[in-house]
């Protein structure tokens, strides 16, 4: 049985263009569900669902203020996502370097003996 | 209707710990489906499904060699994921800076007048 962790929830939450746009909007300043829903042209129910997914991934915090729900970006700041992608890219780079070095050595060897 | 793009498929493909481990394994060197399935302790059918998701996201390339299917990392190298996460974090940093500057100004103001 696969155990899903925080980084899995984060990546799944980010894998939707509307949810990434919501984060970009909240990166500029806090907003209520209603304020978020309007420019995106989606229903309050639809927006609540997206915000809930972002909240479960700890990418958004919400709190009730009077009759509305105020959303802010954070607390998670994608450190783990950045770390994983960076490690993976470094791995690919090192492999390319090894391959290039191998090619270099092969070129240097005499072919006709 | 939401249009899903390449970065959505990439993030969804990465949102699974087994698929990230497959990429790490392939980052070290190519492998067949059978070679991949064994250490992960999952069925060939299960591994084929994971590899297919990675292939659709262009994170893995496969080619038939004899009776087996050889998998390699790439061609995609997560540039777009890194770019998005970096932009988002910068946005949050700038917001924190503005907040700190505001706090500083407020502190500098006389309170008892």
mmCIF file of C-alpha atoms in Angstrom:
data_model
loop_
_atom_site.group_PDB
_atom_site.id
_atom_site.type_symbol
_atom_site.label_atom_id
_atom_site.label_comp_id
_atom_site.label_asym_id
_atom_site.label_seq_id
_atom_site.Cartn_x
_atom_site.Cartn_y
_atom_site.Cartn_z
ATOM 1 C CA UNK A 1 0.000 0.000 0.000
ATOM 2 C CA UNK A 2 1.479 3.324 -1.064
ATOM 3 C CA UNK A 3 1.578 5.978 1.673
ATOM 4 C CA UNK A 4 0.833 9.435 0.308
ATOM 5 C CA UNK A 5 2.796 12.215 1.938
ATOM 6 C CA UNK A 6 2.688 15.990 2.025
ATOM 7 C CA UNK A 7 4.719 16.435 -1.175
ATOM 8 C CA UNK A 8 2.284 14.139 -3.048
ATOM 9 C CA UNK A 9 -0.658 16.265 -1.900
ATOM 10 C CA UNK A 10 1.235 19.435 -2.836
ATOM 11 C CA UNK A 11 2.055 18.232 -6.359
ATOM 12 C CA UNK A 12 -1.506 16.963 -6.913
ATOM 13 C CA UNK A 13 -2.889 20.311 -5.701
ATOM 14 C CA UNK A 14 -0.564 22.192 -8.086
ATOM 15 C CA UNK A 15 -1.486 19.959 -11.051
ATOM 16 C CA UNK A 16 -4.497 22.133 -11.882
ATOM 17 C CA UNK A 17 -4.238 25.469 -13.725
ATOM 18 C CA UNK A 18 -7.083 27.080 -11.736
ATOM 19 C CA UNK A 19 -5.466 26.148 -8.421
ATOM 20 C CA UNK A 20 -2.094 27.544 -9.517
ATOM 21 C CA UNK A 21 -3.860 30.781 -10.556
ATOM 22 C CA UNK A 22 -5.579 30.954 -7.149
ATOM 23 C CA UNK A 23 -2.155 30.735 -5.476
ATOM 24 C CA UNK A 24 -0.784 33.475 -7.746
ATOM 25 C CA UNK A 25 -3.790 35.662 -6.842
ATOM 26 C CA UNK A 26 -3.284 35.005 -3.109
ATOM 27 C CA UNK A 27 0.444 35.658 -3.490
ATOM 28 C CA UNK A 28 -0.568 39.261 -4.223
ATOM 29 C CA UNK A 29 -2.891 39.549 -1.216
ATOM 30 C CA UNK A 30 -5.596 37.817 0.847
ATOM 31 C CA UNK A 31 -9.086 37.317 -0.573
ATOM 32 C CA UNK A 32 -12.453 35.839 0.381
ATOM 33 C CA UNK A 33 -13.936 32.846 -1.463
ATOM 34 C CA UNK A 34 -16.387 35.246 -3.172
ATOM 35 C CA UNK A 35 -13.588 37.601 -4.278
ATOM 36 C CA UNK A 36 -11.683 34.609 -5.661
ATOM 37 C CA UNK A 37 -14.652 33.042 -7.459
ATOM 38 C CA UNK A 38 -15.710 36.137 -9.421
ATOM 39 C CA UNK A 39 -12.681 36.790 -11.697
ATOM 40 C CA UNK A 40 -12.269 33.048 -12.311
ATOM 41 C CA UNK A 41 -15.892 32.814 -13.433
ATOM 42 C CA UNK A 42 -16.543 29.701 -11.376
ATOM 43 C CA UNK A 43 -19.260 28.975 -8.813
ATOM 44 C CA UNK A 44 -18.754 29.510 -5.073
ATOM 45 C CA UNK A 45 -19.081 25.727 -4.609
ATOM 46 C CA UNK A 46 -16.413 25.072 -7.244
ATOM 47 C CA UNK A 47 -14.072 27.646 -5.672
ATOM 48 C CA UNK A 48 -14.652 26.192 -2.186
ATOM 49 C CA UNK A 49 -13.574 22.774 -3.499
ATOM 50 C CA UNK A 50 -10.368 24.149 -5.034
ATOM 51 C CA UNK A 51 -9.547 26.082 -1.843
ATOM 52 C CA UNK A 52 -10.188 22.955 0.227
ATOM 53 C CA UNK A 53 -7.655 20.979 -1.865
ATOM 54 C CA UNK A 54 -5.098 23.797 -1.448
ATOM 55 C CA UNK A 55 -5.854 23.930 2.297
ATOM 56 C CA UNK A 56 -5.342 20.154 2.671
ATOM 57 C CA UNK A 57 -1.967 20.577 0.967
ATOM 58 C CA UNK A 58 -1.187 23.432 3.416
ATOM 59 C CA UNK A 59 -0.689 25.798 0.493
ATOM 60 C CA UNK A 60 -3.540 28.017 1.681
ATOM 61 C CA UNK A 61 -4.838 28.986 5.117
ATOM 62 C CA UNK A 62 -8.449 30.070 5.608
ATOM 63 C CA UNK A 63 -10.309 31.639 8.494
ATOM 64 C CA UNK A 64 -13.898 32.633 9.003
ATOM 65 C CA UNK A 65 -14.408 36.416 9.247
ATOM 66 C CA UNK A 66 -18.052 37.267 9.858
ATOM 67 C CA UNK A 67 -20.021 35.550 7.105
ATOM 68 C CA UNK A 68 -17.124 35.115 4.696
ATOM 69 C CA UNK A 69 -14.031 32.925 4.581
ATOM 70 C CA UNK A 70 -10.725 34.750 4.188
ATOM 71 C CA UNK A 71 -7.940 32.902 2.321
ATOM 72 C CA UNK A 72 -4.196 33.556 2.529
ATOM 73 C CA UNK A 73 -1.216 31.930 0.841
ATOM 74 C CA UNK A 74 0.964 29.626 2.933
ATOM 75 C CA UNK A 75 2.249 28.243 5.223
ATOM 76 C CA UNK A 76 3.935 25.832 2.806
ATOM 77 C CA UNK A 77 6.374 27.421 0.383
ATOM 78 C CA UNK A 78 7.232 24.519 -1.954
ATOM 79 C CA UNK A 79 10.730 23.958 -0.539
ATOM 80 C CA UNK A 80 10.326 20.172 -0.889
ATOM 81 C CA UNK A 81 9.088 20.419 -4.490
ATOM 82 C CA UNK A 82 12.022 22.662 -5.384
ATOM 83 C CA UNK A 83 14.446 20.343 -3.617
ATOM 84 C CA UNK A 84 13.169 17.234 -5.415
ATOM 85 C CA UNK A 85 13.153 18.825 -8.897
ATOM 86 C CA UNK A 86 16.643 20.249 -8.308
ATOM 87 C CA UNK A 87 18.044 16.854 -7.197
ATOM 88 C CA UNK A 88 16.456 15.144 -10.202
ATOM 89 C CA UNK A 89 17.840 17.697 -12.671
ATOM 90 C CA UNK A 90 21.298 17.451 -11.140
ATOM 91 C CA UNK A 91 21.075 13.670 -11.563
ATOM 92 C CA UNK A 92 20.253 14.083 -15.272
ATOM 93 C CA UNK A 93 23.072 16.617 -15.703
ATOM 94 C CA UNK A 94 25.631 14.307 -14.093
ATOM 95 C CA UNK A 95 24.496 11.502 -16.376
ATOM 96 C CA UNK A 96 24.937 13.713 -19.425
ATOM 97 C CA UNK A 97 28.400 14.706 -18.165
ATOM 98 C CA UNK A 98 29.402 11.049 -17.750
ATOM 99 C CA UNK A 99 28.106 10.301 -21.222
ATOM 100 C CA UNK A 100 30.034 13.230 -22.729
ATOM 101 C CA UNK A 101 33.237 12.115 -20.933
ATOM 102 C CA UNK A 102 32.775 8.584 -22.234
ATOM 103 C CA UNK A 103 32.310 9.906 -25.765
ATOM 104 C CA UNK A 104 35.455 12.014 -25.388
ATOM 105 C CA UNK A 105 37.504 8.997 -24.275
ATOM 106 C CA UNK A 106 36.120 6.829 -27.086
ATOM 107 C CA UNK A 107 37.092 9.492 -29.638
ATOM 108 C CA UNK A 108 40.638 9.591 -28.285
ATOM 109 C CA UNK A 109 41.125 5.867 -28.772
ATOM 110 C CA UNK A 110 42.796 4.555 -31.940
ATOM 111 C CA UNK A 111 40.278 2.922 -34.257
ATOM 112 C CA UNK A 112 42.503 0.948 -36.640
ATOM 113 C CA UNK A 113 44.435 -1.381 -34.369
ATOM 114 C CA UNK B 1 -13.791 24.100 -19.752
ATOM 115 C CA UNK B 2 -10.315 23.933 -18.269
ATOM 116 C CA UNK B 3 -7.546 23.120 -20.769
ATOM 117 C CA UNK B 4 -4.899 20.873 -19.255
ATOM 118 C CA UNK B 5 -1.382 21.579 -20.436
ATOM 119 C CA UNK B 6 1.990 19.905 -20.266
ATOM 120 C CA UNK B 7 2.856 21.308 -16.829
ATOM 121 C CA UNK B 8 -0.436 19.933 -15.418
ATOM 122 C CA UNK B 9 0.403 16.456 -16.723
ATOM 123 C CA UNK B 10 3.944 16.764 -15.368
ATOM 124 C CA UNK B 11 2.796 17.764 -11.881
ATOM 125 C CA UNK B 12 0.113 15.044 -11.812
ATOM 126 C CA UNK B 13 2.707 12.457 -12.919
ATOM 127 C CA UNK B 14 5.098 13.608 -10.162
ATOM 128 C CA UNK B 15 2.369 13.494 -7.481
ATOM 129 C CA UNK B 16 2.988 9.798 -6.836
ATOM 130 C CA UNK B 17 5.914 8.496 -4.745
ATOM 131 C CA UNK B 18 6.402 5.385 -6.920
ATOM 132 C CA UNK B 19 6.607 7.466 -10.094
ATOM 133 C CA UNK B 20 9.135 9.861 -8.524
ATOM 134 C CA UNK B 21 11.209 6.824 -7.460
ATOM 135 C CA UNK B 22 11.055 5.435 -11.021
ATOM 136 C CA UNK B 23 12.439 8.750 -12.308
ATOM 137 C CA UNK B 24 15.237 8.678 -9.701
ATOM 138 C CA UNK B 25 16.074 5.119 -10.763
ATOM 139 C CA UNK B 26 16.117 6.096 -14.462
ATOM 140 C CA UNK B 27 18.197 9.162 -13.627
ATOM 141 C CA UNK B 28 20.956 6.678 -12.758
ATOM 142 C CA UNK B 29 20.591 4.670 -15.973
ATOM 143 C CA UNK B 30 18.137 3.097 -18.426
ATOM 144 C CA UNK B 31 16.087 0.035 -17.459
ATOM 145 C CA UNK B 32 13.465 -2.298 -18.880
ATOM 146 C CA UNK B 33 9.938 -2.503 -17.429
ATOM 147 C CA UNK B 34 10.912 -5.855 -15.826
ATOM 148 C CA UNK B 35 14.064 -4.397 -14.262
ATOM 149 C CA UNK B 36 11.997 -1.508 -12.904
ATOM 150 C CA UNK B 37 9.152 -3.654 -11.561
ATOM 151 C CA UNK B 38 11.286 -6.064 -9.498
ATOM 152 C CA UNK B 39 12.870 -3.750 -6.881
ATOM 153 C CA UNK B 40 9.597 -1.838 -6.491
ATOM 154 C CA UNK B 41 7.766 -5.095 -5.788
ATOM 155 C CA UNK B 42 4.912 -4.233 -8.120
ATOM 156 C CA UNK B 43 3.413 -6.198 -11.015
ATOM 157 C CA UNK B 44 4.515 -5.707 -14.633
ATOM 158 C CA UNK B 45 1.023 -4.394 -15.393
ATOM 159 C CA UNK B 46 1.261 -1.892 -12.533
ATOM 160 C CA UNK B 47 4.717 -0.744 -13.654
ATOM 161 C CA UNK B 48 3.547 -0.402 -17.274
ATOM 162 C CA UNK B 49 0.753 1.928 -16.095
ATOM 163 C CA UNK B 50 3.162 4.132 -14.128
ATOM 164 C CA UNK B 51 5.599 4.275 -17.054
ATOM 165 C CA UNK B 52 2.737 5.186 -19.392
ATOM 166 C CA UNK B 53 1.759 8.144 -17.195
ATOM 167 C CA UNK B 54 5.408 9.287 -17.144
ATOM 168 C CA UNK B 55 5.641 8.820 -20.918
ATOM 169 C CA UNK B 56 2.468 10.894 -21.489
ATOM 170 C CA UNK B 57 4.068 13.639 -19.399
ATOM 171 C CA UNK B 58 7.239 13.324 -21.538
ATOM 172 C CA UNK B 59 9.265 12.566 -18.420
ATOM 173 C CA UNK B 60 10.222 9.136 -19.749
ATOM 174 C CA UNK B 61 10.947 7.790 -23.233
ATOM 175 C CA UNK B 62 10.492 4.112 -24.026
ATOM 176 C CA UNK B 63 11.483 1.976 -26.987
ATOM 177 C CA UNK B 64 10.934 -1.659 -27.804
ATOM 178 C CA UNK B 65 14.185 -3.697 -27.836
ATOM 179 C CA UNK B 66 13.522 -7.313 -28.765
ATOM 180 C CA UNK B 67 10.855 -8.558 -26.379
ATOM 181 C CA UNK B 68 11.380 -5.934 -23.724
ATOM 182 C CA UNK B 69 10.655 -2.220 -23.411
ATOM 183 C CA UNK B 70 13.627 -0.014 -22.534
ATOM 184 C CA UNK B 71 12.903 3.148 -20.502
ATOM 185 C CA UNK B 72 15.057 6.273 -20.246
ATOM 186 C CA UNK B 73 14.629 9.547 -18.365
ATOM 187 C CA UNK B 74 13.647 12.616 -20.355
ATOM 188 C CA UNK B 75 13.211 14.495 -22.596
ATOM 189 C CA UNK B 76 11.469 16.885 -20.179
ATOM 190 C CA UNK B 77 13.642 18.274 -17.398
ATOM 191 C CA UNK B 78 11.125 20.102 -15.193
ATOM 192 C CA UNK B 79 12.218 23.602 -16.243
ATOM 193 C CA UNK B 80 8.583 24.800 -16.229
ATOM 194 C CA UNK B 81 7.907 23.327 -12.768
ATOM 195 C CA UNK B 82 11.048 24.969 -11.389
ATOM 196 C CA UNK B 83 10.125 28.271 -13.029
ATOM 197 C CA UNK B 84 6.592 28.280 -11.621
ATOM 198 C CA UNK B 85 7.634 27.341 -8.060
ATOM 199 C CA UNK B 86 10.421 29.960 -8.150
ATOM 200 C CA UNK B 87 8.050 32.723 -9.337
ATOM 201 C CA UNK B 88 5.522 31.793 -6.671
ATOM 202 C CA UNK B 89 8.118 31.801 -3.876
ATOM 203 C CA UNK B 90 9.486 35.156 -5.046
ATOM 204 C CA UNK B 91 5.933 36.518 -4.917
ATOM 205 C CA UNK B 92 5.564 35.330 -1.299
ATOM 206 C CA UNK B 93 8.972 36.783 -0.382
ATOM 207 C CA UNK B 94 8.102 40.171 -1.862
ATOM 208 C CA UNK B 95 4.851 40.157 0.073
ATOM 209 C CA UNK B 96 6.705 39.426 3.305
ATOM 210 C CA UNK B 97 9.168 42.228 2.513
ATOM 211 C CA UNK B 98 6.334 44.705 1.946
ATOM 212 C CA UNK B 99 4.732 43.598 5.208
ATOM 213 C CA UNK B 100 8.019 43.993 7.112
ATOM 214 C CA UNK B 101 8.529 47.462 5.603
ATOM 215 C CA UNK B 102 5.015 48.480 6.625
ATOM 216 C CA UNK B 103 5.637 47.211 10.158
ATOM 217 C CA UNK B 104 8.877 49.189 10.281
ATOM 218 C CA UNK B 105 7.129 52.406 9.212
ATOM 219 C CA UNK B 106 4.306 51.871 11.716
ATOM 220 C CA UNK B 107 6.835 51.391 14.522
ATOM 221 C CA UNK B 108 8.581 54.617 13.568
ATOM 222 C CA UNK B 109 5.388 56.636 13.965
ATOM 223 C CA UNK B 110 4.688 58.398 17.272
ATOM 224 C CA UNK B 111 2.006 56.585 19.251
ATOM 225 C CA UNK B 112 1.021 59.196 21.866
ATOM 226 C CA UNK B 113 -0.067 62.154 19.812
#
